[in-house]
PDB file of C-alpha atoms in Angstrom:
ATOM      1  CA  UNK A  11     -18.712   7.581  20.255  1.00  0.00           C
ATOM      2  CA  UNK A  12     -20.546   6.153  17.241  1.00  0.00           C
ATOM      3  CA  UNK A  13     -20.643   2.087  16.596  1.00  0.00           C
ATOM      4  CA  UNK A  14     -19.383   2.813  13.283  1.00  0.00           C
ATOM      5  CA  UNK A  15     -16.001   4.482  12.104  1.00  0.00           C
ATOM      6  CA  UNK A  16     -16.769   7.211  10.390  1.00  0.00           C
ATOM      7  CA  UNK A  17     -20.453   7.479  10.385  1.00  0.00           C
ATOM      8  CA  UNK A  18     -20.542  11.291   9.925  1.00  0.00           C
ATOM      9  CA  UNK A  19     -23.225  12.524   8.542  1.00  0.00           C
ATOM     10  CA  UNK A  20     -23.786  15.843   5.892  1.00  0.00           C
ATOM     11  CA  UNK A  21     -27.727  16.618   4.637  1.00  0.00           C
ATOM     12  CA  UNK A  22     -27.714  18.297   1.406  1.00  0.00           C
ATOM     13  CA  UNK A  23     -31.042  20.222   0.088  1.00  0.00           C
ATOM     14  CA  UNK A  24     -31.741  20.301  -3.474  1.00  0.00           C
ATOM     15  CA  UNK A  25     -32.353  24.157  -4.234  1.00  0.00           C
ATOM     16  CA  UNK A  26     -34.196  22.815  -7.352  1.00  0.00           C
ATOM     17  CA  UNK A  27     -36.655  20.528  -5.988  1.00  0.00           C
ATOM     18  CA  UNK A  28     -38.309  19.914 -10.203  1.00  0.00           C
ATOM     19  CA  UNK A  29     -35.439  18.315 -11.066  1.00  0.00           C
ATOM     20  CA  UNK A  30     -34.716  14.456 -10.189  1.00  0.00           C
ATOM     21  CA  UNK A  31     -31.513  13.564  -9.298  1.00  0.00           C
ATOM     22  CA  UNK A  32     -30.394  10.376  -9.214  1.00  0.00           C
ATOM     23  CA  UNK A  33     -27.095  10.731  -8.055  1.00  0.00           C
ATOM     24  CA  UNK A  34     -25.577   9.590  -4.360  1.00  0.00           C
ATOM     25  CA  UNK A  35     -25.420  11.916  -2.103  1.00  0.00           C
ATOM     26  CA  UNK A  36     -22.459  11.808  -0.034  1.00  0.00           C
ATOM     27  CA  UNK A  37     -23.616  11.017   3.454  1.00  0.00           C
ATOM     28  CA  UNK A  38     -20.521   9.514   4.720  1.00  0.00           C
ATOM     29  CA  UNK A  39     -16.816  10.815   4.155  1.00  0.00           C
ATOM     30  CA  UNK A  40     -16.132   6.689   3.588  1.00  0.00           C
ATOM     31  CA  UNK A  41     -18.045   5.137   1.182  1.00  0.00           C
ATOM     32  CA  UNK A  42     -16.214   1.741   0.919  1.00  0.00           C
ATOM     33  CA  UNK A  43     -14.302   1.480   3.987  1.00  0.00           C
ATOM     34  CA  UNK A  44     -16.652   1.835   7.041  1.00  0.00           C
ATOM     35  CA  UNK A  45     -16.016  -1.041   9.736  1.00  0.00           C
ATOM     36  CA  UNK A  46     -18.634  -1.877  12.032  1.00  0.00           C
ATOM     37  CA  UNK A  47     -16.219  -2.583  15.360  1.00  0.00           C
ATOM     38  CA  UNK A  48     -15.618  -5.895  16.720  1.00  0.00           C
ATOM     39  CA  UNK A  49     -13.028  -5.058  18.997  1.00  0.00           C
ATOM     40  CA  UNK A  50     -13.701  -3.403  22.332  1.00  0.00           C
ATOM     41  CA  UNK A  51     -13.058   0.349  21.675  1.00  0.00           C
ATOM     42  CA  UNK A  52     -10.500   0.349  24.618  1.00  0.00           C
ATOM     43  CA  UNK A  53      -8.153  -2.160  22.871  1.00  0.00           C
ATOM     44  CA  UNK A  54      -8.588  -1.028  19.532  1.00  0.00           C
ATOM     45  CA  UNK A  55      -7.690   2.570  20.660  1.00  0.00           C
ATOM     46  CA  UNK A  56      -4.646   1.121  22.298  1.00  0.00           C
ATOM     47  CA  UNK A  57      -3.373  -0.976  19.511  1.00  0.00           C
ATOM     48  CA  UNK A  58      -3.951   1.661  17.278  1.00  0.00           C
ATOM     49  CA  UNK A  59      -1.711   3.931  19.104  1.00  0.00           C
ATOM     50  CA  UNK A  60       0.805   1.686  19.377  1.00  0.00           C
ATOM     51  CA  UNK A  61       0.999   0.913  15.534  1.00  0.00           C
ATOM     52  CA  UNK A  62       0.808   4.543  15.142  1.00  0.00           C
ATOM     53  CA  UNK A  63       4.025   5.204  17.714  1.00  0.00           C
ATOM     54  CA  UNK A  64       6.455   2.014  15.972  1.00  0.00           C
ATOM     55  CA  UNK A  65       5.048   3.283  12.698  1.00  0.00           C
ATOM     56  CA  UNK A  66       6.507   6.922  12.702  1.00  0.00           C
ATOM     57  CA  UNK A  67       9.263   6.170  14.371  1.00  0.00           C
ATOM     58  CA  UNK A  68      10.201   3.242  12.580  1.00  0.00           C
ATOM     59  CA  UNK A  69      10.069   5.058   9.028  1.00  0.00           C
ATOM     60  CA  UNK A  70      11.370   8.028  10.086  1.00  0.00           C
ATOM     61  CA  UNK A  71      14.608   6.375  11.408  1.00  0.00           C
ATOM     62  CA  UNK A  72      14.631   4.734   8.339  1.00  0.00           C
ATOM     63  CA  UNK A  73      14.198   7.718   6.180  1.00  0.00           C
ATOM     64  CA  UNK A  74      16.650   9.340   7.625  1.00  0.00           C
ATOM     65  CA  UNK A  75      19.290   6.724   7.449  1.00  0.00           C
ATOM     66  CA  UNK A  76      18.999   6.542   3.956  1.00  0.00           C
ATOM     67  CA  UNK A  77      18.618  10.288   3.466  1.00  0.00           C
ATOM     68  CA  UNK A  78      21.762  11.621   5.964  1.00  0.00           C
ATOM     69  CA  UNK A  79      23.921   8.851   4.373  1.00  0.00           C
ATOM     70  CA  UNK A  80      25.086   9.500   0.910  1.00  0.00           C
ATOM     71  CA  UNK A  81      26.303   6.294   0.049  1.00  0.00           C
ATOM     72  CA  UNK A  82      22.508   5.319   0.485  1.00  0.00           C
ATOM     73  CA  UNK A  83      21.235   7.675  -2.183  1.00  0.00           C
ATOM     74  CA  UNK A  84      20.756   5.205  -4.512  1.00  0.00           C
ATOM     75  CA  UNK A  85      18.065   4.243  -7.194  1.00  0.00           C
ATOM     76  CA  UNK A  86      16.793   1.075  -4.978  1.00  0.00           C
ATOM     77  CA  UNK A  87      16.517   3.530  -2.087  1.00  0.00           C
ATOM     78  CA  UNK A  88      14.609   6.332  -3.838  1.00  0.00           C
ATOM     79  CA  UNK A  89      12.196   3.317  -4.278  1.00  0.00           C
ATOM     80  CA  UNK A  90      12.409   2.554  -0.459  1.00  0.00           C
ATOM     81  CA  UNK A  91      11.950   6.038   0.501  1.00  0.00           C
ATOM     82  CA  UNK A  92       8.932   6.005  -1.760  1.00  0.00           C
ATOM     83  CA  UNK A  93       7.634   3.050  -0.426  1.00  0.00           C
ATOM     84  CA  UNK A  94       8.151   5.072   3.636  1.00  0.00           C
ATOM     85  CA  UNK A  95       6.240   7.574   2.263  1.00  0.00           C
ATOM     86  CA  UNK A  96       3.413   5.650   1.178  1.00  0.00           C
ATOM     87  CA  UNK A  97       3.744   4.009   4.971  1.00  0.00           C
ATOM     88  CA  UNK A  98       3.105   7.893   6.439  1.00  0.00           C
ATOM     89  CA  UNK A  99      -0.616   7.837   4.593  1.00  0.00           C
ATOM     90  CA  UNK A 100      -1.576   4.538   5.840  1.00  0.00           C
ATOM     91  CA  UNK A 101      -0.391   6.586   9.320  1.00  0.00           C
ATOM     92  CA  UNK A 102      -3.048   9.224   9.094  1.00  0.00           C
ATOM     93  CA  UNK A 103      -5.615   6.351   9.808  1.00  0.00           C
ATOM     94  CA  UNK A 104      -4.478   5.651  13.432  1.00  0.00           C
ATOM     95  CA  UNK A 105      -3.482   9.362  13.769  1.00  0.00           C
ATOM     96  CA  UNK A 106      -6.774  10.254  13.330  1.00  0.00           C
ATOM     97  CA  UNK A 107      -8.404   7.706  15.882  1.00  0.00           C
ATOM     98  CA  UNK A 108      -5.522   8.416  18.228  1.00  0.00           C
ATOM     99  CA  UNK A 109      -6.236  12.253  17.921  1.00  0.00           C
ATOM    100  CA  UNK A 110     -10.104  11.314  18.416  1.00  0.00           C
ATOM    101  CA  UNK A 111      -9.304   9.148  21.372  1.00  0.00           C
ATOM    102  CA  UNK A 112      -7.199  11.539  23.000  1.00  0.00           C
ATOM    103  CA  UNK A 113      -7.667  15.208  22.424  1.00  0.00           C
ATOM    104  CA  UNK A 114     -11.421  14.228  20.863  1.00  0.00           C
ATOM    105  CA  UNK A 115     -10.324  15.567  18.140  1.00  0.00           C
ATOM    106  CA  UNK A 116     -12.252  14.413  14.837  1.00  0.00           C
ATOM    107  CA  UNK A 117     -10.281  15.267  11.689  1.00  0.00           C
ATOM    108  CA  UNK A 118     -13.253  13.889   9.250  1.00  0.00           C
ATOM    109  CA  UNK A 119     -10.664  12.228   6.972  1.00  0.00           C
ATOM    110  CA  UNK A 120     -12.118  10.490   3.811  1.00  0.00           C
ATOM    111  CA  UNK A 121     -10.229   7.138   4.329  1.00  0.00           C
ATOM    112  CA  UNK A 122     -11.477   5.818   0.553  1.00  0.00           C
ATOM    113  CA  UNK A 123      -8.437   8.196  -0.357  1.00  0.00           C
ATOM    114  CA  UNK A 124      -6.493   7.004   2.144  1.00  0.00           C
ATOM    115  CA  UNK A 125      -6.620   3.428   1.885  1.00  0.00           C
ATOM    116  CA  UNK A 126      -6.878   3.772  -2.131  1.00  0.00           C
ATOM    117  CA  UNK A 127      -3.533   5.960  -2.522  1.00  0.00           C
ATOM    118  CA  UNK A 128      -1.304   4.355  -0.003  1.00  0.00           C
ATOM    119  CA  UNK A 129      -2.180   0.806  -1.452  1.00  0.00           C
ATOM    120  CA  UNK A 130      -1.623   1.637  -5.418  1.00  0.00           C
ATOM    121  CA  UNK A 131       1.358   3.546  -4.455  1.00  0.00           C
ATOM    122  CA  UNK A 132       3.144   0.791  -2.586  1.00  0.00           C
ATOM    123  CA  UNK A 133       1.495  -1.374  -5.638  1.00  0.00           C
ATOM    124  CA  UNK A 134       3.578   0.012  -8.224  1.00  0.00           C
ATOM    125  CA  UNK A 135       6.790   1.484  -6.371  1.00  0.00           C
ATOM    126  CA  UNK A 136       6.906  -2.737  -5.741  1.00  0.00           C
ATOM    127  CA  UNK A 137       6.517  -3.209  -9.399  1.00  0.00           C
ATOM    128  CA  UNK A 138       9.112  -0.673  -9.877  1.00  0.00           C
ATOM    129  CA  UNK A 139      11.499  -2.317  -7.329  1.00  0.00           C
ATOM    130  CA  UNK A 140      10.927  -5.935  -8.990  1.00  0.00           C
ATOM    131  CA  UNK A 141      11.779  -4.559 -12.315  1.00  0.00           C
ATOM    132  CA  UNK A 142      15.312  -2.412 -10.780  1.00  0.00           C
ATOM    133  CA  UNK A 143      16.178  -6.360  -9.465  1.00  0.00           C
ATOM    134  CA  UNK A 144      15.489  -8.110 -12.082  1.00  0.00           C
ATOM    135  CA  UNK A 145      17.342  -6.205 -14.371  1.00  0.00           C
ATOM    136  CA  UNK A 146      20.135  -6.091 -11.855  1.00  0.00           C
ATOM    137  CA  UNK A 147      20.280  -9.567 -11.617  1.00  0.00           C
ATOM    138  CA  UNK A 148      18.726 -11.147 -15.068  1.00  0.00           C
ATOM    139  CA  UNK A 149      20.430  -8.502 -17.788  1.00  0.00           C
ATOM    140  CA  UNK A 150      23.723  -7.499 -16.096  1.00  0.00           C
ATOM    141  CA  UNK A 151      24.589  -6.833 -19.851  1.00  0.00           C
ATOM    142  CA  UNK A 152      21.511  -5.358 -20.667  1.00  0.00           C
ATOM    143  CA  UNK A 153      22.190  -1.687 -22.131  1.00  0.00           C
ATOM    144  CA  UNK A 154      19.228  -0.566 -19.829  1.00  0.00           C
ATOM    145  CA  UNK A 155      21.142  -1.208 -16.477  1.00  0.00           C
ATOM    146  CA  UNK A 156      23.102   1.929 -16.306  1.00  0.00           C
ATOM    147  CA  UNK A 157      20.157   4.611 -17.290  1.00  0.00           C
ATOM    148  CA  UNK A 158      18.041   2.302 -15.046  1.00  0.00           C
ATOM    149  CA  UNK A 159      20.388   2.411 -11.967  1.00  0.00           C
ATOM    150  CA  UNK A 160      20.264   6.220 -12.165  1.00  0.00           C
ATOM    151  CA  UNK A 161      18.939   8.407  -9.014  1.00  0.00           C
ATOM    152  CA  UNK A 162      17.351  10.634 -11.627  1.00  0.00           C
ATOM    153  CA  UNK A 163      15.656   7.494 -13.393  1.00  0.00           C
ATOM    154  CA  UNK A 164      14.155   6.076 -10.367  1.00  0.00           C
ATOM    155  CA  UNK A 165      12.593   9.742  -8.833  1.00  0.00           C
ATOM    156  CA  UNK A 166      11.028  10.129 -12.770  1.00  0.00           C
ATOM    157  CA  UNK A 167       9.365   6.633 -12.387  1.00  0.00           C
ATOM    158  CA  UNK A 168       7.898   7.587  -8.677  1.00  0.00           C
ATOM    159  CA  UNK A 169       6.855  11.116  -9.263  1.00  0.00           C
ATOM    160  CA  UNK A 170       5.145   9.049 -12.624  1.00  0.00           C
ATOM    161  CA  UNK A 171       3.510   6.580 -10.281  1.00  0.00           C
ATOM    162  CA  UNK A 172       2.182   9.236  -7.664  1.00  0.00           C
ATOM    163  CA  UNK A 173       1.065  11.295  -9.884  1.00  0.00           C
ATOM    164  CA  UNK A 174      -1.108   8.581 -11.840  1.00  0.00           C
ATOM    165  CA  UNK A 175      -2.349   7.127  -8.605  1.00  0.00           C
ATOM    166  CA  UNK A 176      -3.102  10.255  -7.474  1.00  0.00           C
ATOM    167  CA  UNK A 177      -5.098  11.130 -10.779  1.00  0.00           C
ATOM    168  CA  UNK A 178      -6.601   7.415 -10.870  1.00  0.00           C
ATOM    169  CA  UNK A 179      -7.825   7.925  -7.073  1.00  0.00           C
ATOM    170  CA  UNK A 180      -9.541  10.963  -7.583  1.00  0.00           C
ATOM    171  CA  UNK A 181     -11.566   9.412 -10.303  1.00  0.00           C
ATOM    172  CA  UNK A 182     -12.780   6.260  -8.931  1.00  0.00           C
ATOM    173  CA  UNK A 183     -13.449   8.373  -5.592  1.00  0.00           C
ATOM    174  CA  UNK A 184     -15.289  10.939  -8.103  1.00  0.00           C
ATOM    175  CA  UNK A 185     -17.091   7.962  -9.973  1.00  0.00           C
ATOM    176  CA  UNK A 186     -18.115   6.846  -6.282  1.00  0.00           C
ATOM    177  CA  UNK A 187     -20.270   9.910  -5.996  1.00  0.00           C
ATOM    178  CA  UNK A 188     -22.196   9.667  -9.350  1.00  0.00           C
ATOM    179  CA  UNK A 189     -23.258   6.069  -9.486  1.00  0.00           C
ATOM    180  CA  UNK A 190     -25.698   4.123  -7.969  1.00  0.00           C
ATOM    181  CA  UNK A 191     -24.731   1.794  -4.451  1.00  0.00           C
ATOM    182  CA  UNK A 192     -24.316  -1.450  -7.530  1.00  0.00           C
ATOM    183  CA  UNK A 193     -21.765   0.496  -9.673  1.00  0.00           C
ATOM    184  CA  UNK A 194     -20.228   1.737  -7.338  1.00  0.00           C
ATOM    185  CA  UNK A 195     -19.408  -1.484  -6.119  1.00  0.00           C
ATOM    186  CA  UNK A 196     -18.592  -2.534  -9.523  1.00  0.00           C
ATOM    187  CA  UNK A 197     -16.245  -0.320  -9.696  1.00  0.00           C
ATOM    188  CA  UNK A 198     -14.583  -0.847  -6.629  1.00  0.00           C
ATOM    189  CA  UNK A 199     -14.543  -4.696  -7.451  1.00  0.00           C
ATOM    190  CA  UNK A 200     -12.877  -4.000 -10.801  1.00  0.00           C
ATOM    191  CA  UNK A 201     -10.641  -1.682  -9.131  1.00  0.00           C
ATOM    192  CA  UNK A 202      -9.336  -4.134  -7.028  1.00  0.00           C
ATOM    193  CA  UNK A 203      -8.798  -7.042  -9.394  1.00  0.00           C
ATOM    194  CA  UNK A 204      -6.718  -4.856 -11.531  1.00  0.00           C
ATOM    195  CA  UNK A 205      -4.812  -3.956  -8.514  1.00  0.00           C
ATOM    196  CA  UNK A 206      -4.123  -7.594  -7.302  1.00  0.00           C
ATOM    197  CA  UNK A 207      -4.156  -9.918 -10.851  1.00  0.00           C
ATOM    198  CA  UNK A 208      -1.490  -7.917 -12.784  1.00  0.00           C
ATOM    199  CA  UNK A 209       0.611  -6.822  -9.962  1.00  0.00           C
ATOM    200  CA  UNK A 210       0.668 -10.814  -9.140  1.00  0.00           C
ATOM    201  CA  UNK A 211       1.237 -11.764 -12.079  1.00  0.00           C
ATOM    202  CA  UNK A 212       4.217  -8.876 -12.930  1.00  0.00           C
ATOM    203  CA  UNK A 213       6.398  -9.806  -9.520  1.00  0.00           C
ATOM    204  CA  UNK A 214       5.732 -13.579  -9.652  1.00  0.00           C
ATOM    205  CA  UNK A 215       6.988 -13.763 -13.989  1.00  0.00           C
ATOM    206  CA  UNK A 216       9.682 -11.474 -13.062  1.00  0.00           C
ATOM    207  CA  UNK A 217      10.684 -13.324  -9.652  1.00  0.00           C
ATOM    208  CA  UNK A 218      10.987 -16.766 -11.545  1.00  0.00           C
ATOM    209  CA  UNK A 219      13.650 -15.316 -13.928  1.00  0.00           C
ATOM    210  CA  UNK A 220      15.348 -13.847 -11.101  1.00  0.00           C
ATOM    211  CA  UNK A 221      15.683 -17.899  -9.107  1.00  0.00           C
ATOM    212  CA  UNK A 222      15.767 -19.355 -12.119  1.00  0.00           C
ATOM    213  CA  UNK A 223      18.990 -16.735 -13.358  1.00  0.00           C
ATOM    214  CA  UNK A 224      20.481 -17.630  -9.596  1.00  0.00           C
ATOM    215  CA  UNK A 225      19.534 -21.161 -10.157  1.00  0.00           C
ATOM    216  CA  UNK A 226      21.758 -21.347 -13.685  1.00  0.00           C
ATOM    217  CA  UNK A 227      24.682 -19.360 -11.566  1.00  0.00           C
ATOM    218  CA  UNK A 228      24.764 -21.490  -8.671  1.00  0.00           C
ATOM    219  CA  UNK A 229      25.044 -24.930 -11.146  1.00  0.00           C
ATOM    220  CA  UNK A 230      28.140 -23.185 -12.958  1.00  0.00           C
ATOM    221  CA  UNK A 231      29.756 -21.689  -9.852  1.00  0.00           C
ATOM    222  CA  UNK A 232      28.535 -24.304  -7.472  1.00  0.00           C
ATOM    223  CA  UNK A 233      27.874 -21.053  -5.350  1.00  0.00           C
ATOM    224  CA  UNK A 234      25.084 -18.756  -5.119  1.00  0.00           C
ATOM    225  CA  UNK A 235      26.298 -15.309  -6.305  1.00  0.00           C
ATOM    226  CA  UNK A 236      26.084 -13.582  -2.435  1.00  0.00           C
ATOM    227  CA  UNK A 237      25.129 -10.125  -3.454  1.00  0.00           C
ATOM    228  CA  UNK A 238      22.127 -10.869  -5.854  1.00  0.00           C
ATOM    229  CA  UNK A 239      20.596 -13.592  -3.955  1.00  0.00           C
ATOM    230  CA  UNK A 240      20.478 -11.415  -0.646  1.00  0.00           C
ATOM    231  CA  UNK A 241      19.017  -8.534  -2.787  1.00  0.00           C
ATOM    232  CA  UNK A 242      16.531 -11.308  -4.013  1.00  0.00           C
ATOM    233  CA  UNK A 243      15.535 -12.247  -0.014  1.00  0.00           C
ATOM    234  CA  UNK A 244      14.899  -8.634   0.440  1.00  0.00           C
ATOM    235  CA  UNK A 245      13.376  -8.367  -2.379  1.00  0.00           C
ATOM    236  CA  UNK A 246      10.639 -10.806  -1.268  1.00  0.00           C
ATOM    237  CA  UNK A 247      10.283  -9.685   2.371  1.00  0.00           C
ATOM    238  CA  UNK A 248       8.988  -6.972   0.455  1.00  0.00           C
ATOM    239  CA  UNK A 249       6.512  -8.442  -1.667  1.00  0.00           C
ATOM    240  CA  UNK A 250       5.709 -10.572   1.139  1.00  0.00           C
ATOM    241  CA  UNK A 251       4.925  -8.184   3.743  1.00  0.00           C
ATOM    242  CA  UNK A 252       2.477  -5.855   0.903  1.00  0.00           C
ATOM    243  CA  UNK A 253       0.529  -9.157  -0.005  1.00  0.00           C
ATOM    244  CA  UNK A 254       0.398 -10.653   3.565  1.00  0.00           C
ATOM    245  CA  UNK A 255      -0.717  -7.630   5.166  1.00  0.00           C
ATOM    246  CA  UNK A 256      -2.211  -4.968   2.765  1.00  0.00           C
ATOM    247  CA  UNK A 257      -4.058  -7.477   0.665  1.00  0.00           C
ATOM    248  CA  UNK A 258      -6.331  -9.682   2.514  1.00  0.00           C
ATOM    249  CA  UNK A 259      -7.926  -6.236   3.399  1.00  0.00           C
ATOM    250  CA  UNK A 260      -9.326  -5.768   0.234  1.00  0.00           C
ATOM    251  CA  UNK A 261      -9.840  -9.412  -0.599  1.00  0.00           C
ATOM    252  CA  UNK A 262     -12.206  -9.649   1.828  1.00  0.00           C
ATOM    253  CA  UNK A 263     -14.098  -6.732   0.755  1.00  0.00           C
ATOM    254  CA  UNK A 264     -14.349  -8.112  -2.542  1.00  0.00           C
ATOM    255  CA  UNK A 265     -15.768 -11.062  -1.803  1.00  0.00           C
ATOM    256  CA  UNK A 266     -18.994  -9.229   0.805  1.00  0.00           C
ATOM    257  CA  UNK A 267     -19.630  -6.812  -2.006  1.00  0.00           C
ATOM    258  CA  UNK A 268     -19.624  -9.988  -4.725  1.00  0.00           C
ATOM    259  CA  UNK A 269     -21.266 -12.501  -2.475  1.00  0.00           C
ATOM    260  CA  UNK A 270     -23.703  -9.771  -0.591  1.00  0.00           C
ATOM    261  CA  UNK A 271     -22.994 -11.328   3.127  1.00  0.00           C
ATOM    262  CA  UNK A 272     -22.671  -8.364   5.066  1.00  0.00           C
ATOM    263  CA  UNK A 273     -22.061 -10.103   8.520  1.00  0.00           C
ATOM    264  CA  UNK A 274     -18.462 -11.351   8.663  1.00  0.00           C
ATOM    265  CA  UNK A 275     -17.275  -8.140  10.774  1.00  0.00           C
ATOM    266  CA  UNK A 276     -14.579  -9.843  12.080  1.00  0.00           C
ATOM    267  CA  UNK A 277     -12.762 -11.016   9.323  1.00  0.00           C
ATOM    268  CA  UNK A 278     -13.218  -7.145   7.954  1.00  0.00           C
ATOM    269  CA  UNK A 279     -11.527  -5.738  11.303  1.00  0.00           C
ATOM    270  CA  UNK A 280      -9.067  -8.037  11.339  1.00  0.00           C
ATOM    271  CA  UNK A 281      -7.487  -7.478   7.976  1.00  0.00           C
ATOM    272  CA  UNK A 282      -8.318  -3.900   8.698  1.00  0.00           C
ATOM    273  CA  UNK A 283      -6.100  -3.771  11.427  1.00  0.00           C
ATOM    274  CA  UNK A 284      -3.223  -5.757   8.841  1.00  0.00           C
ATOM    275  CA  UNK A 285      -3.079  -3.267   6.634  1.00  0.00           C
ATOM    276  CA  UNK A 286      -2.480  -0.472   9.544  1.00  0.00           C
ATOM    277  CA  UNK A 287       0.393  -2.982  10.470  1.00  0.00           C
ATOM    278  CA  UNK A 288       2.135  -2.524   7.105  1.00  0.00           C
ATOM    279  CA  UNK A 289       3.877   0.717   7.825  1.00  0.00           C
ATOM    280  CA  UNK A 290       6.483  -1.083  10.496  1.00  0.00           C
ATOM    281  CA  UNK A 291       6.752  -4.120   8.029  1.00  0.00           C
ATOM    282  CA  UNK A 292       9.170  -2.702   5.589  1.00  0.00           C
ATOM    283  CA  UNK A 293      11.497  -0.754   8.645  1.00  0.00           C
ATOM    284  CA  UNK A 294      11.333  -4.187  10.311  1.00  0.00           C
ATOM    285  CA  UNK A 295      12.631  -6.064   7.182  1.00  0.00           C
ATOM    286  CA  UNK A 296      15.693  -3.376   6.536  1.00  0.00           C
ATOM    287  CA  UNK A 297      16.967  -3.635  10.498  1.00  0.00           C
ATOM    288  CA  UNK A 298      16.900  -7.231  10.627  1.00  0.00           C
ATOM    289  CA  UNK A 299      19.360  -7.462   7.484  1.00  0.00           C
ATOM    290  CA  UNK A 300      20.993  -4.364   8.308  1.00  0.00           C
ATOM    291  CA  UNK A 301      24.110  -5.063   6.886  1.00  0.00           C
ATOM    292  CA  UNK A 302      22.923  -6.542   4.098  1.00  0.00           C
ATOM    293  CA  UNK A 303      20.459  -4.073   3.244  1.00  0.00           C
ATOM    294  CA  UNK A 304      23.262  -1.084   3.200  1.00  0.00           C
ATOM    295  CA  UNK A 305      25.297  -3.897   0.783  1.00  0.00           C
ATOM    296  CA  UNK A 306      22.325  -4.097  -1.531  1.00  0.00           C
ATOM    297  CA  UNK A 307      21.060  -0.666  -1.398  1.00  0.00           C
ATOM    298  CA  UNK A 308      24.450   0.580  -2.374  1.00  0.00           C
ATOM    299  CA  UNK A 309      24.607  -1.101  -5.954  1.00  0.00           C
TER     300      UNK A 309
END
């Protein structure tokens, strides 16, 4: 087995050997995310199966306890189920080591695409969910609330946000192949600020109206209003569990690309391996408030 993931590599001739290309060639089916392993292979192999086992089984309980009860088909739940989806992606990364590990079985999966879609996806379906809650909770009056507590509403706005993640992917991946090693980083750099800064900013404005709404209630009622503050809690075991696990991941790259210190492998595994644990996050945080999270998914 190679010391790298993913070191695969592909020679391509030039049949036109006058004209000068300066263009990457693609060497490596991951351009950004190739670890250099820090953990033994035997352990890594076995934690990755494991995340891969709670992972599937975990969503796909979940999915199908929202999607076999109807009083569950609801706008915050076409969100969740959005959000399980993105979880299966993140899945094909331990799938495919598992499938190498076991069967040696090498499915040569690009996991630039991988990493890229699952983690803009679960980006903006969380932006999405935010917005459903703070509406719920901020404008009860608002004439928005009704159109935006529709089924119909809420599978427009995902299809919208797959479809532009799945357009925006292709084109950084694209721009990856056509720039120089610098750019390319660049981009990736850029990429990821936009990613983090406004999505930060979004949840943590709209999150302060939400406690500061519940704040105002609980000083006139001398109560917290039960419904909307547990859909709040849920609401940031969410956000939570994307920043804690799926972010540091790309944090750190950031900062070896910016600062050019290629030799903290560690920290890059390790926050590797957190974003493969994100899939049984969200599963985890809907069982433990069970009851509450059929309450607040319901309306």
């Amino acid at each position: 087995m190679s010391n790298m993931y993913d070191m695969r590599t592909v020679h391509i001739q030039n049949s036109f050997p006058r004209i000068q290309v300066d263009l990457i060639t693609t060497t490596n089916p991951t351009k950004m995310n190739i670890i250099i392993p820090i953990i033994p292979a035997t352990v890594r192999n076995i934690m990755d199966f494991t995340l891969l086992m709670a992972g599937i089984s975990l969503n796909t309980f979940l999915g199908l306890f929202i999607v076999l009860n109807s009083t569950m088909h609801t706008s915050t739940n076409c969100y969740i189920m959005s959000l399980i989806l993105s979880n299966f992606v993140i899945l094909l990364e331990p799938l495919e080591r598992v499938l190498n590990w076991i069967f040696d079985i090498n499915l040569e999966m690009n996991l630039d695409y991988v990493f890229l879609m699952s983690y803009a996806t679960s980006n903006l379906t969380i932006i999405l969910l935010n917005i459903e809650t703070y509406v719920i909770v901020y404008q009860k009056n608002s004439p928005l609330l009704k159109s935006l507590l529709k089924i119909s509403t809420a599978i427009k706005g995902i299809l919208f946000v797959w479809t532009m993640c799945i357009m925006a992917t292709a084109i950084e991946l694209h721009l990856y192949d056509h720039f120089v090693k610098e750019i390319m980083y660049d981009i990736y750099v850029s990429s990821t600020i936009m990613f983090i800064i406004f999505p930060c900013f979004i949840i943590v404005l709209l999150n302060y109206f939400i406690l500061h709404d519940l704040t105002l209630l609980k000083s006139r009622t001398e109560t917290w209003l039960s419904k909307d503050m547990k859909r709040f809690i849920f609401l940031i075991g969410v956000n939570t569990g994307f920043f804690v696990t799926m972010v540091p991941y790309r944090i750190a790259r950031v900062i070896i690309l910016i600062t050019q210190s290629y030799y903290n492998n560690m920290a890059i595994e390790i926050t590797y391996t957190m974003v493969k644990m994100y899939p049984i996050i969200l599963p985890i945080i809907c069982f433990v408030i069970l009851k509450e999270f059929h309450q607040i998914s319901r309306g």
